[in-house]
Tab-separated table of N, CA and C in Angstrom:
chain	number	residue	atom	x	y	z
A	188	UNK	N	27.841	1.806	-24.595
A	188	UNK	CA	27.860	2.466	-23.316
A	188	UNK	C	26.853	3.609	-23.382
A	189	UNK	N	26.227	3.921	-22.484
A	189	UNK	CA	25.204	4.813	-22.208
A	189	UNK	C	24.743	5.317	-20.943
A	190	UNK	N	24.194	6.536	-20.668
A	190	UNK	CA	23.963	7.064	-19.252
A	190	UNK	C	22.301	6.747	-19.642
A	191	UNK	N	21.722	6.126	-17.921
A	191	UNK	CA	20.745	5.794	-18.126
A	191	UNK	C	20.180	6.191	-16.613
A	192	UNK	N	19.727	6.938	-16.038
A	192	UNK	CA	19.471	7.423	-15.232
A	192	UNK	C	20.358	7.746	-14.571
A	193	UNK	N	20.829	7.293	-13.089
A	193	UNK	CA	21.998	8.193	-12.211
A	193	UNK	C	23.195	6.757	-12.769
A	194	UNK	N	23.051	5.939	-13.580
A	194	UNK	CA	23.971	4.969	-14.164
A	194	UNK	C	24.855	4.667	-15.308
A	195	UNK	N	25.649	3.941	-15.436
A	195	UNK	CA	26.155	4.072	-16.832
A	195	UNK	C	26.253	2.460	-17.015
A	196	UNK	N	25.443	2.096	-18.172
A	196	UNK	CA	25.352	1.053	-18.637
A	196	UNK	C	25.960	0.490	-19.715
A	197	UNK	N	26.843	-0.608	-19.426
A	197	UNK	CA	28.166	-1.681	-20.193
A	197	UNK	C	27.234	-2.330	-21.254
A	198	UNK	N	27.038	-1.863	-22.249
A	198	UNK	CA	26.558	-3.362	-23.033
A	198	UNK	C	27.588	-4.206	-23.794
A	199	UNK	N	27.480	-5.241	-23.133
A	199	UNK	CA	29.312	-6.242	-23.594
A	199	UNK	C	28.299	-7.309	-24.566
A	200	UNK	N	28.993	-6.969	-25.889
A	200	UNK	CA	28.743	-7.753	-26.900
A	200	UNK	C	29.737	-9.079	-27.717
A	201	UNK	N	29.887	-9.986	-27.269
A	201	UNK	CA	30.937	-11.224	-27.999
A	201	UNK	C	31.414	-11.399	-26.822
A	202	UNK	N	32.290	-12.745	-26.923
A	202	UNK	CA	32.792	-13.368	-25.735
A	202	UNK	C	33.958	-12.665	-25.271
A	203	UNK	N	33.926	-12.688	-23.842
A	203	UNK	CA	34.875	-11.809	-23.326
A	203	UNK	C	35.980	-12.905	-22.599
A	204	UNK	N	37.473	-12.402	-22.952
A	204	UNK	CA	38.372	-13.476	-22.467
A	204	UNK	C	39.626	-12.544	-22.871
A	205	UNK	N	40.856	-12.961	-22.548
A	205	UNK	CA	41.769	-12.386	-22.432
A	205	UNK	C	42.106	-11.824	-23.235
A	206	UNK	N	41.988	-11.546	-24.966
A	206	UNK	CA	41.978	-11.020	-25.957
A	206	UNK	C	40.949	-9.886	-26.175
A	207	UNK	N	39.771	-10.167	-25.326
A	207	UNK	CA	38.660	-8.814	-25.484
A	207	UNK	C	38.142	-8.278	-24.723
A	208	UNK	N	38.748	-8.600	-23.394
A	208	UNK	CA	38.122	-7.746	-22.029
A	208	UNK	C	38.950	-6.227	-21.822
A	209	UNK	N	39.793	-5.747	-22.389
A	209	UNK	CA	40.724	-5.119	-22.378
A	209	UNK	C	39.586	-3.906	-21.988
A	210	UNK	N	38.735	-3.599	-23.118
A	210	UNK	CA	37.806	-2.621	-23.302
A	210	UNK	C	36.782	-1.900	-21.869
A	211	UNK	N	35.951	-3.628	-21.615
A	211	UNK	CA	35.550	-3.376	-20.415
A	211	UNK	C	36.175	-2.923	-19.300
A	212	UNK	N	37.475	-3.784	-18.726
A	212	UNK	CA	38.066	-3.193	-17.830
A	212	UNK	C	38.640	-1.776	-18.197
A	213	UNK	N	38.680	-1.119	-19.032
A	213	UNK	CA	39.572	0.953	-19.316
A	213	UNK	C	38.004	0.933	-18.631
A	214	UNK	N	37.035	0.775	-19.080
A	214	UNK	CA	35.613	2.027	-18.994
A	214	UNK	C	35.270	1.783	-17.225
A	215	UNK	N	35.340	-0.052	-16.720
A	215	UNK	CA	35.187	0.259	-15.642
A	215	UNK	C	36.190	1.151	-14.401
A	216	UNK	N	37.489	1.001	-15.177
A	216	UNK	CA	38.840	2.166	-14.391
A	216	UNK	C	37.902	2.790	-14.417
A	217	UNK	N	37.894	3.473	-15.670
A	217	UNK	CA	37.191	5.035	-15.845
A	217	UNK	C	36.143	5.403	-14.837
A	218	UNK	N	35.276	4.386	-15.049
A	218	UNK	CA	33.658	4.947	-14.015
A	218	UNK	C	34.562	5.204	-12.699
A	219	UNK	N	35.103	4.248	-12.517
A	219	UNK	CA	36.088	4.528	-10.407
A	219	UNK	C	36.427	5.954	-10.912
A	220	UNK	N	37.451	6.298	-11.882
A	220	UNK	CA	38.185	7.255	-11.412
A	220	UNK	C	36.968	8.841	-11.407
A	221	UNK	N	35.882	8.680	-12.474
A	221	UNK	CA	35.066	9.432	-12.489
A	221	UNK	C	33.986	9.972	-11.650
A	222	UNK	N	34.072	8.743	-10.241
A	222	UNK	CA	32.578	8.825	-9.609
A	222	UNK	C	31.484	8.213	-9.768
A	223	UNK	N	31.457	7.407	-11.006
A	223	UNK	CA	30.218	7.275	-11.699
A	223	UNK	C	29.367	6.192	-10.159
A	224	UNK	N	28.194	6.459	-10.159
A	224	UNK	CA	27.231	6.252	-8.813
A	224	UNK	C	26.765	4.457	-8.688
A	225	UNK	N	26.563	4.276	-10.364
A	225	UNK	CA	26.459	3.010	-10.567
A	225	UNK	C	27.243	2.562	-11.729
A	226	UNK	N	27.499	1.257	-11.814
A	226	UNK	CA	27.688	0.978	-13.768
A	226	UNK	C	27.266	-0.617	-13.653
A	227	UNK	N	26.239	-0.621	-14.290
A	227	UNK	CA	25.735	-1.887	-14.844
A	227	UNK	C	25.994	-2.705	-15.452
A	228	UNK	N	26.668	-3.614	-15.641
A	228	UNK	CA	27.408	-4.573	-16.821
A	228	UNK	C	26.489	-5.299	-17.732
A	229	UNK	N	25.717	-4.804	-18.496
A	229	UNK	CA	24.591	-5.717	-19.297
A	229	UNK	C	25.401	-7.263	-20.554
A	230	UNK	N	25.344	-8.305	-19.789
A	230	UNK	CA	25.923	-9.068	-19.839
A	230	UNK	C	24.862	-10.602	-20.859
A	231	UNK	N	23.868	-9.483	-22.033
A	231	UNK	CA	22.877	-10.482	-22.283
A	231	UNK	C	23.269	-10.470	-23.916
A	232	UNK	N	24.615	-9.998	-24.230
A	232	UNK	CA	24.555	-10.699	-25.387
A	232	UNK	C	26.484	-10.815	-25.398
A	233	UNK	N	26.737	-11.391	-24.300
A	233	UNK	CA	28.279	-12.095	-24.228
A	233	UNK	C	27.659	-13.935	-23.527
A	234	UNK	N	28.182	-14.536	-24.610
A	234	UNK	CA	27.955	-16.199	-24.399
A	234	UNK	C	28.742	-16.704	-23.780
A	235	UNK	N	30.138	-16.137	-23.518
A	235	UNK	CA	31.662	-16.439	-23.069
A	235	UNK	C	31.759	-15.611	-22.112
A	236	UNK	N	32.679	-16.062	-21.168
A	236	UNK	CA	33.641	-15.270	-20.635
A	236	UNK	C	34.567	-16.594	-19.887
A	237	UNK	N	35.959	-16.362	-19.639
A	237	UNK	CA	37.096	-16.670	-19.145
A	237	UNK	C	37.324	-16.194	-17.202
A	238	UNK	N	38.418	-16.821	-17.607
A	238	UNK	CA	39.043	-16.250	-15.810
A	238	UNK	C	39.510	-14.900	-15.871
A	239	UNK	N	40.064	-14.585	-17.139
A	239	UNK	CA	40.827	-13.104	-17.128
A	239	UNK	C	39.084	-11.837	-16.902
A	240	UNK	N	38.098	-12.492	-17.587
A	240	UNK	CA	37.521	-11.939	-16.903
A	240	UNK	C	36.654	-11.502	-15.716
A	241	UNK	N	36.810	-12.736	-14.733
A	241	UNK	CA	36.055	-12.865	-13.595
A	241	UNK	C	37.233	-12.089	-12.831
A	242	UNK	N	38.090	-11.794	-13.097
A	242	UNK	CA	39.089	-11.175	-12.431
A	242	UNK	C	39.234	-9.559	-12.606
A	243	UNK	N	38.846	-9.111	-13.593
A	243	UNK	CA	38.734	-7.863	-14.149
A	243	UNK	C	36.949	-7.674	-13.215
A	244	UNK	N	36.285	-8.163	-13.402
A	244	UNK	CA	35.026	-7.756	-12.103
A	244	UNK	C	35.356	-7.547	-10.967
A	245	UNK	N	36.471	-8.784	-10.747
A	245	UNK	CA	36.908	-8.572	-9.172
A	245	UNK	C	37.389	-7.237	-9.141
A	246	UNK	N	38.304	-7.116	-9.853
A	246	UNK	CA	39.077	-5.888	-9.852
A	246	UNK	C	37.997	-4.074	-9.494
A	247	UNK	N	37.232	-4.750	-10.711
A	247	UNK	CA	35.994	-3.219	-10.360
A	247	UNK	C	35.495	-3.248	-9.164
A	248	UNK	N	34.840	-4.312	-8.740
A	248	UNK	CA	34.500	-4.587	-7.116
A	248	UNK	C	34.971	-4.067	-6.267
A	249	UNK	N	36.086	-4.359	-6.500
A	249	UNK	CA	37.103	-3.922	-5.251
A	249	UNK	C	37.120	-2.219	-5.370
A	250	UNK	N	37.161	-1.665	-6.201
A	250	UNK	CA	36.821	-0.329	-6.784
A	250	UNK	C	35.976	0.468	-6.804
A	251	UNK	N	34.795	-0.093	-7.136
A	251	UNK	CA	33.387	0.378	-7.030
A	251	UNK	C	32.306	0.100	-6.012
A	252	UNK	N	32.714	-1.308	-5.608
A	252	UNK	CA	32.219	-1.630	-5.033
A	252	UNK	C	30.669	-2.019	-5.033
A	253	UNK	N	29.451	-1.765	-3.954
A	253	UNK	CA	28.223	-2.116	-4.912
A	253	UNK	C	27.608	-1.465	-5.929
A	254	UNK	N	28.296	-0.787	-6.510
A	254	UNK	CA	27.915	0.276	-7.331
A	254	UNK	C	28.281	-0.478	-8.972
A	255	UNK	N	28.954	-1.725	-8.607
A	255	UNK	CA	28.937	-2.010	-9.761
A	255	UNK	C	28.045	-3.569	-9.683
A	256	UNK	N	27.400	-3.695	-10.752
A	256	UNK	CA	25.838	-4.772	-10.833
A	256	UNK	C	26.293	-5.554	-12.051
A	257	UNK	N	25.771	-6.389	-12.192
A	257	UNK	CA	25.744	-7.474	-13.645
A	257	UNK	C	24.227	-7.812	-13.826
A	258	UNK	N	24.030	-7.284	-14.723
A	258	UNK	CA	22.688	-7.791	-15.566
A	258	UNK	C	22.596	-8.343	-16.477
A	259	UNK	N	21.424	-9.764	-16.887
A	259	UNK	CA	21.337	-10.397	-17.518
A	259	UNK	C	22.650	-11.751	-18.346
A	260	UNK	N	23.061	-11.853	-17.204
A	260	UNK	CA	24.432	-13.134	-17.837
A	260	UNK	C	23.485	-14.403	-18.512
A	261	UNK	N	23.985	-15.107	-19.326
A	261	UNK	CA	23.381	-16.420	-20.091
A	261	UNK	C	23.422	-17.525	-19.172
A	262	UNK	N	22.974	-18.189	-19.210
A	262	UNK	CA	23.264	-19.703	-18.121
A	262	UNK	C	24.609	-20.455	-17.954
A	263	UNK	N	25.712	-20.172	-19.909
A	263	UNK	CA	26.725	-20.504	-19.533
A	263	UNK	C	27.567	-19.082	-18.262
A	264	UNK	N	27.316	-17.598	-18.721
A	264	UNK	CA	28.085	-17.229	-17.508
A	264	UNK	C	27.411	-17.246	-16.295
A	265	UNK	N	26.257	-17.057	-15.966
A	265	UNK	CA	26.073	-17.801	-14.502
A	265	UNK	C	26.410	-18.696	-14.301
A	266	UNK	N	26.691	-19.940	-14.446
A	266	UNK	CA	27.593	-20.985	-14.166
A	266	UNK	C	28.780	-21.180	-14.126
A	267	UNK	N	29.395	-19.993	-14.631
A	267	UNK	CA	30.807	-19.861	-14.516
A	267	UNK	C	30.924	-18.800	-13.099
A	268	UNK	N	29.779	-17.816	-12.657
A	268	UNK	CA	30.045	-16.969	-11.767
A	268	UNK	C	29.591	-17.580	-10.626
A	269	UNK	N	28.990	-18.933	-10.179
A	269	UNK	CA	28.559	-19.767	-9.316
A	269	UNK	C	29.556	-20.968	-9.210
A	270	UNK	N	30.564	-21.058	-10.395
A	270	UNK	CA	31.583	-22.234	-9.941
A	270	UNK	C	32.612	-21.624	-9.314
A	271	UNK	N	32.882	-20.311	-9.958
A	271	UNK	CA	34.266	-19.407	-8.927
A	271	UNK	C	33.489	-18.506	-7.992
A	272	UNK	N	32.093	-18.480	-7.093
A	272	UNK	CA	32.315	-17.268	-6.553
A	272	UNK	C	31.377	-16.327	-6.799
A	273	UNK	N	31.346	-15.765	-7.547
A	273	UNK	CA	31.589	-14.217	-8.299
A	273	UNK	C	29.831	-13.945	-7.900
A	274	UNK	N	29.293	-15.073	-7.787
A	274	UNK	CA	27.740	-14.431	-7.743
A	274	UNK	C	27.552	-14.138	-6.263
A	275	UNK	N	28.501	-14.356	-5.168
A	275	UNK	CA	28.121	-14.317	-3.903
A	275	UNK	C	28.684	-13.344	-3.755
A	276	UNK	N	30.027	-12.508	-4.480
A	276	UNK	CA	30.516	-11.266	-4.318
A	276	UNK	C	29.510	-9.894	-4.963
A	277	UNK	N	29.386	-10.032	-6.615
A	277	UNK	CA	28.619	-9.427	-7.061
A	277	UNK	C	27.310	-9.616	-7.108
A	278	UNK	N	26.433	-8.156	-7.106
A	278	UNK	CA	25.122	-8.675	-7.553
A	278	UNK	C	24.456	-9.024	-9.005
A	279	UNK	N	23.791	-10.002	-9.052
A	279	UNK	CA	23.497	-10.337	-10.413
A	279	UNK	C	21.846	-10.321	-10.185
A	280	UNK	N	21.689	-9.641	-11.943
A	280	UNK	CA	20.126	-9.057	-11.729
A	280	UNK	C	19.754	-9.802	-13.445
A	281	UNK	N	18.230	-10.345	-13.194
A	281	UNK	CA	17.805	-11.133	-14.671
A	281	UNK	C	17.900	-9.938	-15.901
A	282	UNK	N	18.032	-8.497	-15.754
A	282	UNK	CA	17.705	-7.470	-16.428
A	282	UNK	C	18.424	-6.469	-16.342
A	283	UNK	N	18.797	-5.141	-16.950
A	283	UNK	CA	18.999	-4.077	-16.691
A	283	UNK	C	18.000	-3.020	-16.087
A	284	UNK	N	17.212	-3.480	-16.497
A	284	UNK	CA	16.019	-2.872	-15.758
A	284	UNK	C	16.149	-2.751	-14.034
A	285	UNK	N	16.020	-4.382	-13.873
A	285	UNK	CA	16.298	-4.531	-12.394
A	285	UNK	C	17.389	-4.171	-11.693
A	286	UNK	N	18.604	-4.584	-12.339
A	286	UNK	CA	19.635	-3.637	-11.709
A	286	UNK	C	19.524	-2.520	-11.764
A	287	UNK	N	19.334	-1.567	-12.658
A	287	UNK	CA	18.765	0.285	-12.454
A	287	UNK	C	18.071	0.292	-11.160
A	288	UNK	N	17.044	-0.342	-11.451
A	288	UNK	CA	15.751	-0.157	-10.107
A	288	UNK	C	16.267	-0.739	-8.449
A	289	UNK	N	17.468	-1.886	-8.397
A	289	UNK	CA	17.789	-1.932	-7.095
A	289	UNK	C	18.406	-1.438	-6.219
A	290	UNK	N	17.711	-1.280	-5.171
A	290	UNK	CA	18.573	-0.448	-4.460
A	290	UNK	C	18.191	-0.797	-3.103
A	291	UNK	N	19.754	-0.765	-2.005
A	291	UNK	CA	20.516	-0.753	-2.972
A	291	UNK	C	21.576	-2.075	-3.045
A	292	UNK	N	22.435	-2.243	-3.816
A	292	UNK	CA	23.060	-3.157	-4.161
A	292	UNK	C	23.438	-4.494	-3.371
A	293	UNK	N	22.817	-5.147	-3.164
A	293	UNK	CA	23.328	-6.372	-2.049
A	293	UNK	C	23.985	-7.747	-2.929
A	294	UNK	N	25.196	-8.102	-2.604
A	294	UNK	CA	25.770	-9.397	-3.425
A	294	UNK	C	24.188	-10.689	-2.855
A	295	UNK	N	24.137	-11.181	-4.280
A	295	UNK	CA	23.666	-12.193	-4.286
A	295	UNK	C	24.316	-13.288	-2.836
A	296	UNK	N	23.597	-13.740	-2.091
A	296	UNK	CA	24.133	-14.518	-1.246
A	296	UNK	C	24.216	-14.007	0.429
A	297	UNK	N	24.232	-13.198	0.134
A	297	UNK	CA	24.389	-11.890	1.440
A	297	UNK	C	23.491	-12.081	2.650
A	298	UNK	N	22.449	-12.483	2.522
A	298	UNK	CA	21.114	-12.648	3.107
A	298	UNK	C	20.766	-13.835	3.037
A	299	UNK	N	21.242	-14.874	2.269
A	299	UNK	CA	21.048	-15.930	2.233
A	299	UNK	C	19.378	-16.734	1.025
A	300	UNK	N	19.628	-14.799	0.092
A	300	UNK	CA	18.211	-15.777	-0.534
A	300	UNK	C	18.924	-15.729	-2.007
A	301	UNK	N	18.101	-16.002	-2.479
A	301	UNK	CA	18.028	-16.358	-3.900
A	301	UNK	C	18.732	-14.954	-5.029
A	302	UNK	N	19.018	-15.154	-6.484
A	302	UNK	CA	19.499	-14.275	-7.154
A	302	UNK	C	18.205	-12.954	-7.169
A	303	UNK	N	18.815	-11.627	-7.361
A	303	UNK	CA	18.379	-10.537	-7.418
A	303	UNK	C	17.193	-10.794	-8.650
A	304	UNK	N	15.800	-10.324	-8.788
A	304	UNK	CA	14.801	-10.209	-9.761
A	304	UNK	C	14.347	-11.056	-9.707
């Protein structure tokens, strides 16, 4: 975790599923209860993820709202966030970079074009 301009950036490392999302979801509470402006989920070195965690995003969503971004998911979790959903709710960006730099936050799908970057 790290502050990286007006953001605070998630780097989620190993597969995330009902045994190891625990972590992510306290820090994203935290950013809601703190204010935090953005929080980035850098999502480029988790190969996994589950339902417990497409649900724990939902959960921040609903919380943060566009303030919370996903950067860099693998092809298996984009395909998991395009079979439930999750990419037309959240925005998903090829980078952290790009999520820092967008602004501001529009769910993938919203407009009807293509993924963010």
């Amino acid at each position: 975790m790290r502050q990286e301009r007006d953001a605070l950036v998630v780097a989620v490392t190993g597969p995330l599923d009902l045994d190891s999302v625990a972590p992510l979801e306290e820090i994203l509470r935290k950013a809601d209860e703190d204010g935090v402006a953005r929080v980035v989920v850098d999502l480029s070195a988790a190969p996994f993820a589950d339902s417990t965690t497409v649900n724990v995003l939902l959960q921040a969503h609903s919380a943060l709202g566009p303030a919370l971004r996903l950067a860099a998911p693998s092809a298996a979790l984009e395909r998991l966030f395009t079979l439930t959903g999750l990419d037309t709710v959240l925005p998903l960006y090829d980078s952290v970079t790009k999520a820092l730099d967008a602004e501001p936050a529009a769910p993938l799908g919203a407009d009807g074009g293509d993924r963010e970057g």
